[in-house]
mmCIF file of C-alpha atoms in Angstrom:
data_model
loop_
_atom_site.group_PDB
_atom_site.id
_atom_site.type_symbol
_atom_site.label_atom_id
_atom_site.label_comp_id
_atom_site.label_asym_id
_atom_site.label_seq_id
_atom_site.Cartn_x
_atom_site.Cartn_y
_atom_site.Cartn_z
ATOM 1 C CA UNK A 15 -87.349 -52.214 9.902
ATOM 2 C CA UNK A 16 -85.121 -48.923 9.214
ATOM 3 C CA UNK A 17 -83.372 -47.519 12.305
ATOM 4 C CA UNK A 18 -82.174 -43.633 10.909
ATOM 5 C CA UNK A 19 -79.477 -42.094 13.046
ATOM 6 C CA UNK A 20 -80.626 -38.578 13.859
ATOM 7 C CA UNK A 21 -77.255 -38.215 16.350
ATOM 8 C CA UNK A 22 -74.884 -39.957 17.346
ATOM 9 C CA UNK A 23 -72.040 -37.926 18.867
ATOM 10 C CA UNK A 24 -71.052 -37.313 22.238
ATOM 11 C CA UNK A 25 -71.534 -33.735 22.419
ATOM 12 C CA UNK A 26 -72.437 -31.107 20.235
ATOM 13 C CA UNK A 27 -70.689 -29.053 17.441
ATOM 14 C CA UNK A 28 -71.294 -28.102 13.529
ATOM 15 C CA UNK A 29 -72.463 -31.098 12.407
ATOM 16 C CA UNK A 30 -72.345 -33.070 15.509
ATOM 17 C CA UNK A 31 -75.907 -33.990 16.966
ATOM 18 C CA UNK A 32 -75.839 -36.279 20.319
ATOM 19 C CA UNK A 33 -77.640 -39.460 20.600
ATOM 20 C CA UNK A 34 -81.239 -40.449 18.774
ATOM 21 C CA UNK A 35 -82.553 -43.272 16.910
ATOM 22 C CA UNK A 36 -85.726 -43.274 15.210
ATOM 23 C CA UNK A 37 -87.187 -46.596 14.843
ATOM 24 C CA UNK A 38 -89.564 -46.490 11.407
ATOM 25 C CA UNK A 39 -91.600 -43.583 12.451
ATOM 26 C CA UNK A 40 -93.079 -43.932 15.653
ATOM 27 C CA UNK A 41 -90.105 -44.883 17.820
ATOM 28 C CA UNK A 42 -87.422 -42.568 19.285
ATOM 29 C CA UNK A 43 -84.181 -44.117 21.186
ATOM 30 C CA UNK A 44 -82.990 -41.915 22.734
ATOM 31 C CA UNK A 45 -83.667 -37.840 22.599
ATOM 32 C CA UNK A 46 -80.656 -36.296 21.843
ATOM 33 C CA UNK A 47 -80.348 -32.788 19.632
ATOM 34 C CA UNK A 48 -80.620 -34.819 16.390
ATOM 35 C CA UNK A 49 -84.296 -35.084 17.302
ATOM 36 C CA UNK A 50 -84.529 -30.939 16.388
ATOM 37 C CA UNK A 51 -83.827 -32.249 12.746
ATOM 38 C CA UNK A 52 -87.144 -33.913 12.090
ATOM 39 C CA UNK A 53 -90.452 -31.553 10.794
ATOM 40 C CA UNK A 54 -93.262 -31.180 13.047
ATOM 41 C CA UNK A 55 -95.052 -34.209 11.245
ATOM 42 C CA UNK A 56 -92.337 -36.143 11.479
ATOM 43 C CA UNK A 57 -92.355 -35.229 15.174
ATOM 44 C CA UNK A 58 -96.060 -35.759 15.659
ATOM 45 C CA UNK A 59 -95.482 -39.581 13.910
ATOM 46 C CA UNK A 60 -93.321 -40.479 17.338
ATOM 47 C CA UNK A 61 -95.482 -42.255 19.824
ATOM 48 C CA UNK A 62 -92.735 -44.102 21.957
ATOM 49 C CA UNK A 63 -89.330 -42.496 23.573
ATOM 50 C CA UNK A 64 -87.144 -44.811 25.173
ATOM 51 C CA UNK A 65 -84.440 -43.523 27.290
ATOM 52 C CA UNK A 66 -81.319 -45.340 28.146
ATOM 53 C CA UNK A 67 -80.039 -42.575 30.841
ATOM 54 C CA UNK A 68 -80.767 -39.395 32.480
ATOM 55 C CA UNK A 69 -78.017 -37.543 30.949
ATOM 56 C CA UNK A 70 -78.670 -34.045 28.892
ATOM 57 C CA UNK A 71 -77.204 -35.214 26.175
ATOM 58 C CA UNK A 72 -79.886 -38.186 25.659
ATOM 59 C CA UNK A 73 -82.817 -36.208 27.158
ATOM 60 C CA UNK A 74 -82.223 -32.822 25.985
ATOM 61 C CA UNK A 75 -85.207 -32.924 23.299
ATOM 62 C CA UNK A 76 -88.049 -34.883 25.355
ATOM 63 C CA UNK A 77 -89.550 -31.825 26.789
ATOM 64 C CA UNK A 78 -88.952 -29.309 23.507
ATOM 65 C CA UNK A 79 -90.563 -32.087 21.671
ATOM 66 C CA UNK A 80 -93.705 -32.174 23.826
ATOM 67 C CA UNK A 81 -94.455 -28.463 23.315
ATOM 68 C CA UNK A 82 -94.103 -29.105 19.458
ATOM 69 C CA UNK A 83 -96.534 -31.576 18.957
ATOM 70 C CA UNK A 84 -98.953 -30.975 21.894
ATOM 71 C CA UNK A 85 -101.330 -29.071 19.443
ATOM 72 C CA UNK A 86 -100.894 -31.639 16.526
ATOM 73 C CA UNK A 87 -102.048 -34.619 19.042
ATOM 74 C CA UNK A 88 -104.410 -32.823 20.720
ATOM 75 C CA UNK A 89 -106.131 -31.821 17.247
ATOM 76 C CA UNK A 90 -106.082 -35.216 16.480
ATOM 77 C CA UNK A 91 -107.245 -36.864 19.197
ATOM 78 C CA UNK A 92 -104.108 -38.823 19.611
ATOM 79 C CA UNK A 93 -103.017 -39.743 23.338
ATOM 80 C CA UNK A 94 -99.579 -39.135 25.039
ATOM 81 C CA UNK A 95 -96.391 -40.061 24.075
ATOM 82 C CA UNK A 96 -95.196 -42.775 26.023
ATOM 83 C CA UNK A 97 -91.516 -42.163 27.801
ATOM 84 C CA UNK A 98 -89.869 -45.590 28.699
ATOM 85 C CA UNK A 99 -87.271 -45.578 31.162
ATOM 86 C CA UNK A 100 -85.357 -46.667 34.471
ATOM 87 C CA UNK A 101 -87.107 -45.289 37.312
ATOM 88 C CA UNK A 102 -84.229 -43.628 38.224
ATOM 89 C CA UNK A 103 -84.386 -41.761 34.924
ATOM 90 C CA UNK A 104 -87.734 -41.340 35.070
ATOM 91 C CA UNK A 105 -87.481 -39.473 38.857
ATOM 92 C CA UNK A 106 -84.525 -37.574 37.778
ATOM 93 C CA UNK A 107 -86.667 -36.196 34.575
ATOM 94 C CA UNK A 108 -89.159 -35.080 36.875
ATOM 95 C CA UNK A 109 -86.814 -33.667 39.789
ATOM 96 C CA UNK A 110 -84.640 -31.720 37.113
ATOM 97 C CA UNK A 111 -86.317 -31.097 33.949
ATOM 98 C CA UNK A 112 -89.904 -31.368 34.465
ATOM 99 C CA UNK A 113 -90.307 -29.176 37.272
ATOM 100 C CA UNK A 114 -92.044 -25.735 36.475
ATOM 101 C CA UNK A 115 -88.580 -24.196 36.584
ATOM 102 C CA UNK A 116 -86.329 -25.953 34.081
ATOM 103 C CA UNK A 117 -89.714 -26.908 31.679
ATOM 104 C CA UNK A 118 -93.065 -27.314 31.976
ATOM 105 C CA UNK A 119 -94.640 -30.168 33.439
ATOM 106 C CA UNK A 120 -96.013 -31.865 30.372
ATOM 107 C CA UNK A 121 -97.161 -34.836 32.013
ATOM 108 C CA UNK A 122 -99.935 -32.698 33.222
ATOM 109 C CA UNK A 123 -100.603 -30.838 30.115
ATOM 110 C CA UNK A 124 -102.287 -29.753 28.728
ATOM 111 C CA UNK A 125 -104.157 -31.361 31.650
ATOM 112 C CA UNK A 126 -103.424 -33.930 34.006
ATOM 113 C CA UNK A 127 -106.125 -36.195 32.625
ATOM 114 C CA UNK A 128 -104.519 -36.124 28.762
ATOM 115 C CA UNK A 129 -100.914 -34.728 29.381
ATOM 116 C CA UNK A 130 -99.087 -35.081 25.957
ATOM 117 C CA UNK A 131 -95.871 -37.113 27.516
ATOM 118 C CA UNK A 132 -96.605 -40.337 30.072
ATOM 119 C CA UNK A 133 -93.674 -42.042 31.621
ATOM 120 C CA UNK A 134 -93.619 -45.893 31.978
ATOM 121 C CA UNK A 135 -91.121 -47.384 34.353
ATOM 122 C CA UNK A 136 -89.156 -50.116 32.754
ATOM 123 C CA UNK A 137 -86.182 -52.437 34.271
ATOM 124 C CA UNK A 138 -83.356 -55.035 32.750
ATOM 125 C CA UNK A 139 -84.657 -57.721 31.074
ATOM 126 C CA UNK A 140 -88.063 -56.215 30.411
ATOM 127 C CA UNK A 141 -89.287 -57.228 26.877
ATOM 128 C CA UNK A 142 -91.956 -54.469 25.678
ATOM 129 C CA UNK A 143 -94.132 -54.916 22.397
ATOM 130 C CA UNK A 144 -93.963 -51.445 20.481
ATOM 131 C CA UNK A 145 -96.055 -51.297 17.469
ATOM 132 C CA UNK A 146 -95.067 -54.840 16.211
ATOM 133 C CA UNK A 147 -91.214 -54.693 17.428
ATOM 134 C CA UNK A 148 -90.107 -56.903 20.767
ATOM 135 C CA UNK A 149 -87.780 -55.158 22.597
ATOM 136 C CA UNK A 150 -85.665 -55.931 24.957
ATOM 137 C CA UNK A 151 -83.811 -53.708 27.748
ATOM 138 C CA UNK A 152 -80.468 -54.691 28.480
ATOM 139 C CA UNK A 153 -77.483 -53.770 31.082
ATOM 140 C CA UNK A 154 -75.850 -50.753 30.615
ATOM 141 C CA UNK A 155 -72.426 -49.977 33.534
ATOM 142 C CA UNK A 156 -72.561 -45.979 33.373
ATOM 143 C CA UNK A 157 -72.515 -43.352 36.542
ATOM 144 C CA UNK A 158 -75.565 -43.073 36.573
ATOM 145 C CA UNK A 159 -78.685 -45.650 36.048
ATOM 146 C CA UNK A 160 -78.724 -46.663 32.966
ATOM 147 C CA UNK A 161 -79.670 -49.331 30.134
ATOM 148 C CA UNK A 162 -79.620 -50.262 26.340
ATOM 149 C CA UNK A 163 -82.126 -51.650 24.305
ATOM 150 C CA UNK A 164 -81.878 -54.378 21.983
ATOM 151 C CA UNK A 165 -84.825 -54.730 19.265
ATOM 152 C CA UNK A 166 -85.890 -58.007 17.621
ATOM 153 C CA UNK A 167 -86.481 -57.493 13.553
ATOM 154 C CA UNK A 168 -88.250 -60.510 13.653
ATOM 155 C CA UNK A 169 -87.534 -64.080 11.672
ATOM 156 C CA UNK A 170 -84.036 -65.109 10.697
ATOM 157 C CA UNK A 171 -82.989 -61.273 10.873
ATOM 158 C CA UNK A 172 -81.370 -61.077 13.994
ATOM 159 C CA UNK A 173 -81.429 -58.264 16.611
ATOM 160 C CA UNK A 174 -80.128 -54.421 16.752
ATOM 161 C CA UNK A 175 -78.690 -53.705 19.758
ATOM 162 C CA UNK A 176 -77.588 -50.329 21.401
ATOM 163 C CA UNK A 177 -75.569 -50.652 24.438
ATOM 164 C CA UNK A 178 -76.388 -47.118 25.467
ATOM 165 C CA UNK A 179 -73.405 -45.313 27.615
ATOM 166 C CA UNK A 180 -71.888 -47.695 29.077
ATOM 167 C CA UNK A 181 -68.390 -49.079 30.278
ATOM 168 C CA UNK A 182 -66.953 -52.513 30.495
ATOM 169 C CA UNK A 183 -70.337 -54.608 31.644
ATOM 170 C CA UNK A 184 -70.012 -58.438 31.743
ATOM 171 C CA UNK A 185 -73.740 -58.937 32.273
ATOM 172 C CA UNK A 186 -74.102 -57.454 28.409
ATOM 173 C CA UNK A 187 -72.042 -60.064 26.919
ATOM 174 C CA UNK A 188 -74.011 -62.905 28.834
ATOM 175 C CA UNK A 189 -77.374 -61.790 27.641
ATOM 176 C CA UNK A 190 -75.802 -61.149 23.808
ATOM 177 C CA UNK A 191 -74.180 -64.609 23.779
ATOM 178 C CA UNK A 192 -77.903 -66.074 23.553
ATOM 179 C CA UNK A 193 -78.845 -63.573 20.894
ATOM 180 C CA UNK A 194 -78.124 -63.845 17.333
ATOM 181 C CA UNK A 195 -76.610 -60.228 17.105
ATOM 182 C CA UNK A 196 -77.107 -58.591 13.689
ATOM 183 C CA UNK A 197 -75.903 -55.267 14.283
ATOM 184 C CA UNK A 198 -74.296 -53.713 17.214
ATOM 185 C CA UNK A 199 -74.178 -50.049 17.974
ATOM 186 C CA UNK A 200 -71.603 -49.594 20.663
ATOM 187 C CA UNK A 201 -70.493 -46.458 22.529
ATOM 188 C CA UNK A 202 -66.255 -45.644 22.414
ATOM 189 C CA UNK A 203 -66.225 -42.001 23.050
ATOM 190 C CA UNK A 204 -62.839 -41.418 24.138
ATOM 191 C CA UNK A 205 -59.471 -42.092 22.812
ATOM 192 C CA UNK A 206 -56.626 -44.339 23.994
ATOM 193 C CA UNK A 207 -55.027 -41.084 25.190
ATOM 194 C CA UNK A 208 -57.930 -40.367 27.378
ATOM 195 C CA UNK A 209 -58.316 -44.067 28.965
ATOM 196 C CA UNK A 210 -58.031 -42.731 32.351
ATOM 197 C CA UNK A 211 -61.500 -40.132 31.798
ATOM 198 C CA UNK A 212 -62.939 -43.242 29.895
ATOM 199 C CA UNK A 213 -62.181 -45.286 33.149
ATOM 200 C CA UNK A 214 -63.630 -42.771 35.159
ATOM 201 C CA UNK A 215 -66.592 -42.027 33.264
ATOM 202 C CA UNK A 216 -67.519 -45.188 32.347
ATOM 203 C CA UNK A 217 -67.337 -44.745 28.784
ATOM 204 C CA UNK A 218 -65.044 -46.811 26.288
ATOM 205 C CA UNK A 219 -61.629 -45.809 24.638
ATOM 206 C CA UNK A 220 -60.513 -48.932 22.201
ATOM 207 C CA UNK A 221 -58.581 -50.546 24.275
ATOM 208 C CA UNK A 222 -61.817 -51.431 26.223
ATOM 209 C CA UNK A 223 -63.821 -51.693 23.444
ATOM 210 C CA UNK A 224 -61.422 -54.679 21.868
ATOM 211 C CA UNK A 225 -61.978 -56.464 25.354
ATOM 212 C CA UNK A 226 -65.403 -56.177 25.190
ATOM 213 C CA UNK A 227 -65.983 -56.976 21.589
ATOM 214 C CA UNK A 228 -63.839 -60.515 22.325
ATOM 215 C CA UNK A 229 -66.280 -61.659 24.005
ATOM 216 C CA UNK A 230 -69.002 -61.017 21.081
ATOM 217 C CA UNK A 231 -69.318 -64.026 19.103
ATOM 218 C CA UNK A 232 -69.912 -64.706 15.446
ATOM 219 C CA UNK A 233 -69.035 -61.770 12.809
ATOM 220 C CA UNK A 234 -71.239 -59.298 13.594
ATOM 221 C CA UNK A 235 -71.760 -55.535 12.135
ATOM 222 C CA UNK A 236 -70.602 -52.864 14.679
ATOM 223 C CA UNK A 237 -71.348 -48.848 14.567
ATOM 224 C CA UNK A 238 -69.391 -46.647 17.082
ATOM 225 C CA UNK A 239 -71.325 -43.775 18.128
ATOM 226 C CA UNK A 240 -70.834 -41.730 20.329
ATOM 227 C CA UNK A 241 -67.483 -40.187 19.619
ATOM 228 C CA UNK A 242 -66.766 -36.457 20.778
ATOM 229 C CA UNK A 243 -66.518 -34.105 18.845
ATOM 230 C CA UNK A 244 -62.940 -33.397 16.883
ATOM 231 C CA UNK A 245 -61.936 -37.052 18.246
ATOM 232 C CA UNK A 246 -63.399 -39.099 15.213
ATOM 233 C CA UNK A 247 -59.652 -39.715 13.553
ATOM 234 C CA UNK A 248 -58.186 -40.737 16.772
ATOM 235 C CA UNK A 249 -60.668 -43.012 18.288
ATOM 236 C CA UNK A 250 -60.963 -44.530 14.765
ATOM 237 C CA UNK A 251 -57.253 -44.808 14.408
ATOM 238 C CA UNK A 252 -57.285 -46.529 17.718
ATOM 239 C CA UNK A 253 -60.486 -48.985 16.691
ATOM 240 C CA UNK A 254 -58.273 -50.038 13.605
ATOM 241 C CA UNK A 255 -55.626 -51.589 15.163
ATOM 242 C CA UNK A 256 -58.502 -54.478 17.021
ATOM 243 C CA UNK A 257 -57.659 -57.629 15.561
ATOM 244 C CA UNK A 258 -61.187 -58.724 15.296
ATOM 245 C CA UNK A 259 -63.605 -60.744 13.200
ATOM 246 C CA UNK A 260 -66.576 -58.579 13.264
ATOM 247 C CA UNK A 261 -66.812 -55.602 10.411
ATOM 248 C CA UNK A 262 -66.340 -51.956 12.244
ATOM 249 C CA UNK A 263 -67.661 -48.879 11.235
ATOM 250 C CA UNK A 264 -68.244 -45.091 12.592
ATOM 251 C CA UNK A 265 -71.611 -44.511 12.801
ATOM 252 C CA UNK A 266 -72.628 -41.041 10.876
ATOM 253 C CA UNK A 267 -75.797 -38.789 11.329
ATOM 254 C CA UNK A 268 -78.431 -39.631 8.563
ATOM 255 C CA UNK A 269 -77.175 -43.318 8.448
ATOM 256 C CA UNK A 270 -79.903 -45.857 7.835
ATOM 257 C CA UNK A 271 -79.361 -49.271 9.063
ATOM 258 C CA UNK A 272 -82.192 -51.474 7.471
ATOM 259 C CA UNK A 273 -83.358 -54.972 8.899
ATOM 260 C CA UNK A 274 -86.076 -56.264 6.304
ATOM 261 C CA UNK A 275 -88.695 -58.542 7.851
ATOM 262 C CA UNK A 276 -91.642 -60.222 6.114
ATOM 263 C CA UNK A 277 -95.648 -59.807 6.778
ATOM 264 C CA UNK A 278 -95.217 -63.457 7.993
ATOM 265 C CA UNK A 279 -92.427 -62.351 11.087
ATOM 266 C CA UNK A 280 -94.505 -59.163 12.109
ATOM 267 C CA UNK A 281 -97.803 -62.154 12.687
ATOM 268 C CA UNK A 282 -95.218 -64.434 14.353
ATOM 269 C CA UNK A 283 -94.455 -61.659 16.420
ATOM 270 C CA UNK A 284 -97.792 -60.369 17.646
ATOM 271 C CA UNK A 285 -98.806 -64.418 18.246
ATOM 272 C CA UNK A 286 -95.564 -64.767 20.427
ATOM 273 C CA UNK A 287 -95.910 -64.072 24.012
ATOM 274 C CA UNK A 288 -94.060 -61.422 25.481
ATOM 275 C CA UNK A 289 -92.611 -61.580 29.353
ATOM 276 C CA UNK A 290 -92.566 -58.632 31.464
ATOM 277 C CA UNK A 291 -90.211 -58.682 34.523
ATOM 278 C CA UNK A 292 -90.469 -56.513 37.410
#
């Protein structure tokens, strides 16, 4: 299991691509600008988007990515790309982006009976089957709808979870205490000197993030993402001062965080049931 960052900033500059995750080759978390990195075939490989939130700066590449590889699937005979989300998310993508006036409506091409993008409504504590991987959608306490995801690499490996945009959330920690945690990637996009717009935004600064990280048990890997542009120094300055036993790091574009697992845990895996809720 490889999980390459194609973005992980909160907004955009040289360098700087917001939010996306590709999951081996076939699963995108998240469709930030780092998705305009891949090649058309890499494009064409992704099967599965999961969104955490409706925001542009997670959603900005579903639809550009649809016109891409529309001809590519089509020629192949492949069917849509499946877009996993709240259906909050999933109304406001069709309200605001997929309208006819913002983008096309490529869930109904190029024609309604085999549009190249298909939305799935998911909720919290949903546990989906993607092409061998459980995963599991978590709580996410953002301004708008939202989730993370937390993926299962199978066997004694652990899970990689993604809290998505989110603020101080209790209902995380209780679901993560009966996880074994491998790697967390954690939002802290603002500063201590911005705790007030992190309050208000529902985003963490590191005062917030050390509370919430206290409550994480074991010694776990953690990956900040999500830090805005020009703020990397500070927010990281601030994040080493946590008196903390889990190992801290800044996530960077073009990372690879790799969770081996064995023919054995992807068999285990498929033999396992799966619960669906909602």
């Amino acid at each position: 299991m490889i999980i390459r960052v194609l973005g992980c900033s909160g907004a955009i500059a040289a360098g700087c691509r917001t939010t996306s995750f590709l999951l081996d080759d076939s699963i995108l978390i998240d469709a930030g600008t780092g998705v305009g990195d891949l090649s058309l075939e890499a494009l064409g490989r992704i099967d599965h988007i999961l969104i955490s939130h409706s925001h542009l700066d997670h959603v900005l590449s579903i639809g550009l990515l649809a016109d891409s590889v529309l001809r590519l699937r089509a020629a192949k005979g492949r069917g849509p790309v499946m877009v996993y989300a709240l259906p909050e998310t999933l109304n406001a993508l069709r309200q605001h982006i997929f309208n006819g006036v913002i983008w096309p409506d490529f869930t109904r091409l190029p024609t309604p009976q085999a549009p190249v993008l298909r939305f799935e409504p998911i909720a919290v504590g949903q546990q989906l089957m993607l092409d061998g991987y459980r995963i599991e959608v978590l709580s996410a306490a953002h301004t708008v709808p939202a989730v993370g995801f937390a993926v299962d690499a199978g066997g004694d490996r652990g899970w990689w979870v993604y809290t998505g945009d989110t603020g101080p959330n209790p209902a995380l920690w209780q679901r993560l205490a009966d996880m074994k945690v491998d790697h967390l990637v954690i939002e802290t996009a603002f500063s201590d000197d911005e705790r007030q717009l992190a309050h208000v935004s529902r985003h963490h600064c590191p005062t917030s993030l050390q509370q919430e990280l206290a409550q994480l048990k074991g010694s776990v890997d953690v990956y900040i993402t999500h830090i805005k542009p020009g703020e990397l120094e500070a927010v990281m300055a601030g994040i080493g001062g946590i008196d903390t036993p889990h190992r801290i790091h800044a996530l960077g574009v073009g990372q690879e965080i790799r969770l081996d697992r064995t023919v054995a845990d992807v068999l285990r895996q498929f033999a396992e049931p799966v619960v669906r809720h909602g």
